[in-house]
PDB file of C-alpha atoms in Angstrom:
ATOM      1  CA  MET P   1      -2.734  -2.527 -87.509  1.00 97.00           C
ATOM      2  CA  LYS P   2      -0.853   0.330 -85.865  1.00 98.00           C
ATOM      3  CA  ILE P   3      -2.389   2.491 -83.139  1.00 98.00           C
ATOM      4  CA  TYR P   4      -0.996   5.880 -82.085  1.00 98.00           C
ATOM      5  CA  LEU P   5      -2.112   6.547 -78.504  1.00 98.00           C
ATOM      6  CA  PHE P   6      -1.473  10.221 -77.678  1.00 98.00           C
ATOM      7  CA  ARG P   7      -1.790  12.301 -74.573  1.00 98.00           C
ATOM      8  CA  HIS P   8      -3.284  15.761 -75.184  1.00 98.00           C
ATOM      9  CA  GLY P   9      -1.212  18.962 -75.354  1.00 98.00           C
ATOM     10  CA  GLU P  10      -0.437  21.161 -72.372  1.00 98.00           C
ATOM     11  CA  THR P  11      -3.092  23.073 -70.406  1.00 98.00           C
ATOM     12  CA  ASP P  12      -2.721  25.790 -67.793  1.00 98.00           C
ATOM     13  CA  TRP P  13      -3.537  23.240 -65.109  1.00 98.00           C
ATOM     14  CA  ASN P  14      -0.749  20.947 -66.376  1.00 98.00           C
ATOM     15  CA  LYS P  15       1.642  23.859 -66.108  1.00 97.00           C
ATOM     16  CA  ALA P  16       0.411  24.746 -62.600  1.00 97.00           C
ATOM     17  CA  ARG P  17       0.567  21.059 -61.528  1.00 97.00           C
ATOM     18  CA  ARG P  18      -3.124  20.895 -60.697  1.00 97.00           C
ATOM     19  CA  LEU P  19      -5.354  17.827 -60.880  1.00 96.00           C
ATOM     20  CA  GLN P  20      -7.536  17.989 -63.974  1.00 97.00           C
ATOM     21  CA  GLY P  21      -9.358  14.691 -64.023  1.00 98.00           C
ATOM     22  CA  GLN P  22     -12.615  15.170 -65.884  1.00 98.00           C
ATOM     23  CA  SER P  23     -12.643  18.962 -65.514  1.00 98.00           C
ATOM     24  CA  ASN P  24     -12.877  20.414 -69.009  1.00 98.00           C
ATOM     25  CA  ILE P  25      -9.682  22.476 -69.099  1.00 98.00           C
ATOM     26  CA  PRO P  26      -8.698  23.662 -72.617  1.00 98.00           C
ATOM     27  CA  LEU P  27      -5.287  23.600 -74.252  1.00 98.00           C
ATOM     28  CA  ASN P  28      -3.132  26.651 -73.626  1.00 98.00           C
ATOM     29  CA  PRO P  29      -1.178  28.316 -76.484  1.00 98.00           C
ATOM     30  CA  PHE P  30       1.926  26.237 -75.745  1.00 98.00           C
ATOM     31  CA  GLY P  31      -0.198  23.081 -75.784  1.00 98.00           C
ATOM     32  CA  ARG P  32      -1.467  23.982 -79.251  1.00 98.00           C
ATOM     33  CA  GLU P  33       2.109  24.632 -80.357  1.00 98.00           C
ATOM     34  CA  LEU P  34       3.182  21.179 -79.149  1.00 98.00           C
ATOM     35  CA  ALA P  35       0.299  19.602 -81.063  1.00 98.00           C
ATOM     36  CA  MET P  36       1.157  21.535 -84.238  1.00 98.00           C
ATOM     37  CA  LYS P  37       4.828  20.492 -84.052  1.00 98.00           C
ATOM     38  CA  THR P  38       3.700  16.911 -83.537  1.00 98.00           C
ATOM     39  CA  ALA P  39       1.325  17.167 -86.510  1.00 98.00           C
ATOM     40  CA  GLU P  40       4.186  18.356 -88.719  1.00 97.00           C
ATOM     41  CA  ALA P  41       6.199  15.274 -87.759  1.00 97.00           C
ATOM     42  CA  LEU P  42       3.227  13.010 -88.538  1.00 96.00           C
ATOM     43  CA  GLN P  43       2.305  14.573 -91.885  1.00 93.00           C
ATOM     44  CA  ASP P  44       3.301  11.467 -93.839  1.00 94.00           C
ATOM     45  CA  ILE P  45       1.101   9.208 -91.697  1.00 96.00           C
ATOM     46  CA  SER P  46      -2.430   8.608 -92.950  1.00 95.00           C
ATOM     47  CA  PHE P  47      -4.934   7.784 -90.205  1.00 98.00           C
ATOM     48  CA  ASP P  48      -7.977   5.694 -91.074  1.00 98.00           C
ATOM     49  CA  ARG P  49      -9.940   6.455 -87.898  1.00 98.00           C
ATOM     50  CA  ALA P  50      -9.549   8.892 -85.003  1.00 98.00           C
ATOM     51  CA  PHE P  51     -10.929   8.582 -81.470  1.00 98.00           C
ATOM     52  CA  SER P  52     -10.768  11.054 -78.605  1.00 98.00           C
ATOM     53  CA  SER P  53     -11.874  11.668 -75.072  1.00 98.00           C
ATOM     54  CA  PRO P  54     -14.827  14.097 -75.113  1.00 98.00           C
ATOM     55  CA  LEU P  55     -12.845  16.692 -73.118  1.00 98.00           C
ATOM     56  CA  SER P  56     -11.858  19.711 -75.218  1.00 98.00           C
ATOM     57  CA  ARG P  57      -8.117  19.422 -74.579  1.00 98.00           C
ATOM     58  CA  ALA P  58      -8.123  15.966 -76.165  1.00 98.00           C
ATOM     59  CA  VAL P  59     -10.541  16.769 -79.005  1.00 98.00           C
ATOM     60  CA  GLU P  60      -8.562  19.861 -80.049  1.00 98.00           C
ATOM     61  CA  THR P  61      -5.294  17.921 -79.916  1.00 98.00           C
ATOM     62  CA  ALA P  62      -6.791  15.241 -82.170  1.00 98.00           C
ATOM     63  CA  GLN P  63      -8.078  17.847 -84.621  1.00 98.00           C
ATOM     64  CA  ILE P  64      -4.651  19.499 -84.815  1.00 98.00           C
ATOM     65  CA  LEU P  65      -2.919  16.135 -85.332  1.00 98.00           C
ATOM     66  CA  LEU P  66      -5.316  15.281 -88.171  1.00 98.00           C
ATOM     67  CA  GLY P  67      -4.675  18.587 -89.925  1.00 95.00           C
ATOM     68  CA  ASP P  68      -6.594  19.121 -93.152  1.00 93.00           C
ATOM     69  CA  THR P  69      -7.714  15.527 -93.519  1.00 93.00           C
ATOM     70  CA  GLN P  70     -11.428  14.798 -93.569  1.00 91.00           C
ATOM     71  CA  ILE P  71     -11.207  12.147 -90.858  1.00 96.00           C
ATOM     72  CA  PRO P  72     -13.847  12.905 -88.183  1.00 97.00           C
ATOM     73  CA  VAL P  73     -12.938  12.740 -84.500  1.00 98.00           C
ATOM     74  CA  ILE P  74     -15.117  10.133 -82.779  1.00 98.00           C
ATOM     75  CA  THR P  75     -15.498  10.881 -79.071  1.00 98.00           C
ATOM     76  CA  ASP P  76     -16.008   8.084 -76.558  1.00 98.00           C
ATOM     77  CA  HIS P  77     -16.709   8.632 -72.855  1.00 98.00           C
ATOM     78  CA  ARG P  78     -14.593   5.597 -71.992  1.00 98.00           C
ATOM     79  CA  LEU P  79     -11.512   7.644 -72.984  1.00 98.00           C
ATOM     80  CA  LEU P  80     -12.164  10.244 -70.267  1.00 98.00           C
ATOM     81  CA  GLU P  81      -9.441  10.910 -67.725  1.00 98.00           C
ATOM     82  CA  ILE P  82      -9.791   9.299 -64.306  1.00 98.00           C
ATOM     83  CA  ASN P  83     -12.330  11.108 -62.120  1.00 98.00           C
ATOM     84  CA  PHE P  84     -10.852  12.713 -58.982  1.00 97.00           C
ATOM     85  CA  GLY P  85     -14.164  13.922 -57.580  1.00 96.00           C
ATOM     86  CA  ASP P  86     -13.942  16.993 -55.346  1.00 94.00           C
ATOM     87  CA  CYS P  87     -10.126  16.906 -55.489  1.00 95.00           C
ATOM     88  CA  GLU P  88     -10.021  18.199 -59.059  1.00 97.00           C
ATOM     89  CA  GLY P  89      -8.279  21.543 -59.219  1.00 96.00           C
ATOM     90  CA  ARG P  90      -6.038  20.844 -56.226  1.00 95.00           C
ATOM     91  CA  GLU P  91      -2.234  20.690 -56.502  1.00 95.00           C
ATOM     92  CA  PHE P  92      -0.288  17.480 -57.148  1.00 93.00           C
ATOM     93  CA  ASP P  93       2.444  18.389 -54.711  1.00 95.00           C
ATOM     94  CA  GLU P  94      -0.003  18.923 -51.851  1.00 96.00           C
ATOM     95  CA  ALA P  95      -1.222  15.345 -52.269  1.00 96.00           C
ATOM     96  CA  LYS P  96       2.291  13.939 -52.580  1.00 96.00           C
ATOM     97  CA  ARG P  97       3.547  15.680 -49.421  1.00 96.00           C
ATOM     98  CA  ASP P  98       0.597  14.958 -47.126  1.00 97.00           C
ATOM     99  CA  SER P  99       0.087  11.273 -46.286  1.00 96.00           C
ATOM    100  CA  ALA P 100      -3.438  12.101 -45.038  1.00 96.00           C
ATOM    101  CA  HIS P 101      -4.481  13.627 -48.374  1.00 96.00           C
ATOM    102  CA  PRO P 102      -7.160  11.501 -50.104  1.00 96.00           C
ATOM    103  CA  LEU P 103      -5.003  11.295 -53.254  1.00 97.00           C
ATOM    104  CA  HIS P 104      -1.659  10.660 -51.542  1.00 97.00           C
ATOM    105  CA  ASN P 105      -1.654   6.972 -52.446  1.00 98.00           C
ATOM    106  CA  PHE P 106      -2.689   7.724 -56.017  1.00 98.00           C
ATOM    107  CA  PHE P 107       0.709   9.356 -56.506  1.00 97.00           C
ATOM    108  CA  CYS P 108       2.870   7.520 -53.977  1.00 97.00           C
ATOM    109  CA  HIS P 109       1.313   4.044 -53.632  1.00 97.00           C
ATOM    110  CA  PRO P 110      -1.012   3.500 -56.608  1.00 98.00           C
ATOM    111  CA  ASP P 111      -1.286  -0.234 -55.896  1.00 97.00           C
ATOM    112  CA  ILE P 112      -3.251   0.512 -52.681  1.00 98.00           C
ATOM    113  CA  TYR P 113      -5.048   3.686 -53.799  1.00 98.00           C
ATOM    114  CA  LEU P 114      -8.652   3.969 -52.594  1.00 97.00           C
ATOM    115  CA  PRO P 115     -10.426   6.959 -54.156  1.00 97.00           C
ATOM    116  CA  PRO P 116     -12.413   9.529 -52.189  1.00 93.00           C
ATOM    117  CA  GLU P 117     -16.183   9.571 -52.584  1.00 90.00           C
ATOM    118  CA  GLY P 118     -17.242  10.413 -56.131  1.00 92.00           C
ATOM    119  CA  ALA P 119     -13.850   9.503 -57.643  1.00 97.00           C
ATOM    120  CA  GLU P 120     -12.786   6.435 -59.651  1.00 98.00           C
ATOM    121  CA  THR P 121     -10.467   3.564 -58.873  1.00 98.00           C
ATOM    122  CA  LEU P 122      -7.613   2.757 -61.233  1.00 98.00           C
ATOM    123  CA  GLN P 123      -9.199  -0.657 -61.738  1.00 98.00           C
ATOM    124  CA  THR P 124     -12.392   1.004 -63.023  1.00 98.00           C
ATOM    125  CA  VAL P 125     -10.422   3.045 -65.570  1.00 98.00           C
ATOM    126  CA  ILE P 126      -8.445  -0.018 -66.665  1.00 98.00           C
ATOM    127  CA  ALA P 127     -11.746  -1.853 -67.197  1.00 98.00           C
ATOM    128  CA  ARG P 128     -13.249   0.900 -69.353  1.00 98.00           C
ATOM    129  CA  SER P 129     -10.059   1.159 -71.404  1.00 98.00           C
ATOM    130  CA  ARG P 130     -10.266  -2.589 -72.020  1.00 98.00           C
ATOM    131  CA  ASP P 131     -13.926  -2.269 -73.027  1.00 98.00           C
ATOM    132  CA  PHE P 132     -13.043   0.519 -75.465  1.00 98.00           C
ATOM    133  CA  LEU P 133     -10.322  -1.551 -77.134  1.00 98.00           C
ATOM    134  CA  ARG P 134     -12.577  -4.582 -77.406  1.00 98.00           C
ATOM    135  CA  GLU P 135     -15.644  -2.764 -78.720  1.00 98.00           C
ATOM    136  CA  GLN P 136     -14.149   0.025 -80.851  1.00 98.00           C
ATOM    137  CA  ILE P 137     -10.679  -1.068 -81.984  1.00 98.00           C
ATOM    138  CA  LEU P 138     -10.712  -4.857 -82.322  1.00 98.00           C
ATOM    139  CA  PRO P 139     -13.426  -4.818 -85.040  1.00 97.00           C
ATOM    140  CA  LEU P 140     -11.264  -2.510 -87.180  1.00 98.00           C
ATOM    141  CA  GLU P 141      -8.350  -4.904 -87.569  1.00 97.00           C
ATOM    142  CA  GLU P 142      -9.436  -6.188 -90.976  1.00 91.00           C
ATOM    143  CA  THR P 143     -10.368  -2.789 -92.433  1.00 96.00           C
ATOM    144  CA  CYS P 144      -7.928  -0.180 -91.032  1.00 97.00           C
ATOM    145  CA  GLU P 145      -4.160   0.185 -91.011  1.00 98.00           C
ATOM    146  CA  THR P 146      -3.530   3.173 -88.723  1.00 98.00           C
ATOM    147  CA  ILE P 147      -5.643   4.494 -85.843  1.00 98.00           C
ATOM    148  CA  LEU P 148      -5.323   7.684 -83.787  1.00 98.00           C
ATOM    149  CA  ILE P 149      -6.447   7.827 -80.145  1.00 98.00           C
ATOM    150  CA  VAL P 150      -6.068  10.970 -78.013  1.00 99.00           C
ATOM    151  CA  ALA P 151      -6.732  10.800 -74.295  1.00 98.00           C
ATOM    152  CA  HIS P 152      -5.031  11.598 -70.980  1.00 98.00           C
ATOM    153  CA  GLY P 153      -2.010  10.825 -68.812  1.00 98.00           C
ATOM    154  CA  ALA P 154      -3.534   8.532 -66.189  1.00 98.00           C
ATOM    155  CA  PHE P 155      -6.016   7.036 -68.658  1.00 98.00           C
ATOM    156  CA  ASN P 156      -3.297   6.180 -71.172  1.00 98.00           C
ATOM    157  CA  ARG P 157      -1.265   4.455 -68.462  1.00 98.00           C
ATOM    158  CA  CYS P 158      -4.391   2.459 -67.573  1.00 98.00           C
ATOM    159  CA  LEU P 159      -4.867   1.442 -71.209  1.00 98.00           C
ATOM    160  CA  LEU P 160      -1.237   0.304 -71.408  1.00 97.00           C
ATOM    161  CA  ASN P 161      -1.818  -1.676 -68.203  1.00 97.00           C
ATOM    162  CA  SER P 162      -4.848  -3.356 -69.784  1.00 96.00           C
ATOM    163  CA  ILE P 163      -2.485  -4.752 -72.420  1.00 96.00           C
ATOM    164  CA  THR P 164       0.609  -5.663 -70.373  1.00 95.00           C
ATOM    165  CA  HIS P 165      -0.899  -6.081 -66.864  1.00 93.00           C
ATOM    166  CA  PHE P 166       2.141  -4.486 -65.207  1.00 93.00           C
ATOM    167  CA  PRO P 167       1.886  -4.197 -61.382  1.00 95.00           C
ATOM    168  CA  LEU P 168       0.178  -0.982 -60.294  1.00 96.00           C
ATOM    169  CA  GLU P 169       3.100  -0.040 -58.053  1.00 96.00           C
ATOM    170  CA  ARG P 170       4.926   0.644 -61.339  1.00 95.00           C
ATOM    171  CA  PHE P 171       2.141   2.918 -62.613  1.00 97.00           C
ATOM    172  CA  TRP P 172       4.227   6.110 -62.565  1.00 96.00           C
ATOM    173  CA  GLU P 173       7.367   4.528 -64.035  1.00 93.00           C
ATOM    174  CA  ILE P 174       5.961   5.334 -67.479  1.00 91.00           C
ATOM    175  CA  GLU P 175       6.639   8.938 -68.395  1.00 93.00           C
ATOM    176  CA  LEU P 176       3.896  10.384 -70.588  1.00 96.00           C
ATOM    177  CA  PRO P 177       4.645  14.022 -71.439  1.00 98.00           C
ATOM    178  CA  ASN P 178       2.056  16.197 -73.140  1.00 98.00           C
ATOM    179  CA  CYS P 179       1.608  15.114 -76.780  1.00 98.00           C
ATOM    180  CA  ALA P 180       3.604  11.918 -76.164  1.00 98.00           C
ATOM    181  CA  ALA P 181       2.628   8.874 -78.208  1.00 98.00           C
ATOM    182  CA  SER P 182       2.711   5.210 -77.353  1.00 97.00           C
ATOM    183  CA  ILE P 183       2.576   3.106 -80.490  1.00 98.00           C
ATOM    184  CA  LEU P 184       0.598  -0.128 -80.265  1.00 98.00           C
ATOM    185  CA  SER P 185      -0.008  -2.945 -82.701  1.00 98.00           C
ATOM    186  CA  LEU P 186      -2.996  -5.194 -83.224  1.00 98.00           C
ATOM    187  CA  GLU P 187      -2.364  -8.493 -84.975  1.00 97.00           C
ATOM    188  CA  HIS P 188      -4.628 -11.546 -84.983  1.00 96.00           C
ATOM    189  CA  GLY P 189      -6.696 -10.035 -82.193  1.00 96.00           C
ATOM    190  CA  GLN P 190      -3.716  -9.407 -79.907  1.00 97.00           C
ATOM    191  CA  PHE P 191      -2.565  -5.966 -78.772  1.00 98.00           C
ATOM    192  CA  ALA P 192       1.112  -5.253 -78.139  1.00 97.00           C
ATOM    193  CA  ILE P 193       3.095  -2.152 -77.194  1.00 97.00           C
ATOM    194  CA  LYS P 194       5.803  -1.333 -79.725  1.00 97.00           C
ATOM    195  CA  THR P 195       7.007   2.043 -78.409  1.00 95.00           C
ATOM    196  CA  GLU P 196       6.235   3.901 -75.188  1.00 92.00           C
ATOM    197  CA  SER P 197       6.100   7.645 -74.718  1.00 93.00           C
ATOM    198  CA  ILE P 198       7.837   9.260 -77.672  1.00 96.00           C
ATOM    199  CA  VAL P 199       7.580  12.961 -78.467  1.00 97.00           C
ATOM    200  CA  TYR P 200       7.909  14.674 -81.835  1.00 97.00           C
ATOM    201  CA  TYR P 201       8.975  18.094 -80.540  1.00 97.00           C
ATOM    202  CA  GLY P 202      11.924  19.265 -78.371  1.00 94.00           C
ATOM    203  CA  THR P 203      12.267  18.801 -74.617  1.00 96.00           C
ATOM    204  CA  PRO P 204       9.368  16.730 -73.169  1.00 97.00           C
ATOM    205  CA  VAL P 205       7.089  18.585 -70.751  1.00 97.00           C
ATOM    206  CA  ASN P 206       4.983  17.375 -67.805  1.00 96.00           C
ATOM    207  CA  GLY P 207       6.101  13.756 -68.065  1.00 95.00           C
ATOM    208  CA  LYS P 208       5.207  12.849 -64.482  1.00 89.00           C
ATOM    209  CA  PRO P 209       3.025  14.511 -61.849  1.00 89.00           C
TER     210      PRO P 209
END
């Protein structure tokens, strides 16, 4: 079975380099354009099931990628982006510059990141991504050929980590631009990553925070 794991299209907060987390920020017009160009490139691919984060930027991206097919988008809260608590809406670069910022280590030393109150650890997100794969995707191996999943930048990196267990200090080595896909396989109950972070439009945007 083949799994297309997409990040959503661009939002205004992506463009402004602001932390979105679980804030429900919609796609901007350019984000919809990226999704439509990606959908054109995928028009010969037939998806059997489609899953999405409940946030509107992911759901709309999934709907655009599916086009006129009658495949419903199944939302699952385990696909939500990592929760940044009260830091959502603040700028990436502020956190990267200031070593005292509560999210400094998230960007600069993810292996020792401790979230502020009300936010999630990377380990928590990795665990829910693993639960999602086990409970939603594994049972489909015998009945489906191609699956679509649309989620978020940090979440998708966590899901990839749940498969390969790469060290968290390498978390940001993976570039995941808006509307980038990582293609996974599932064979005999084992997940594998076939391709990381490919885009189906022109120059990739917002690959790293």
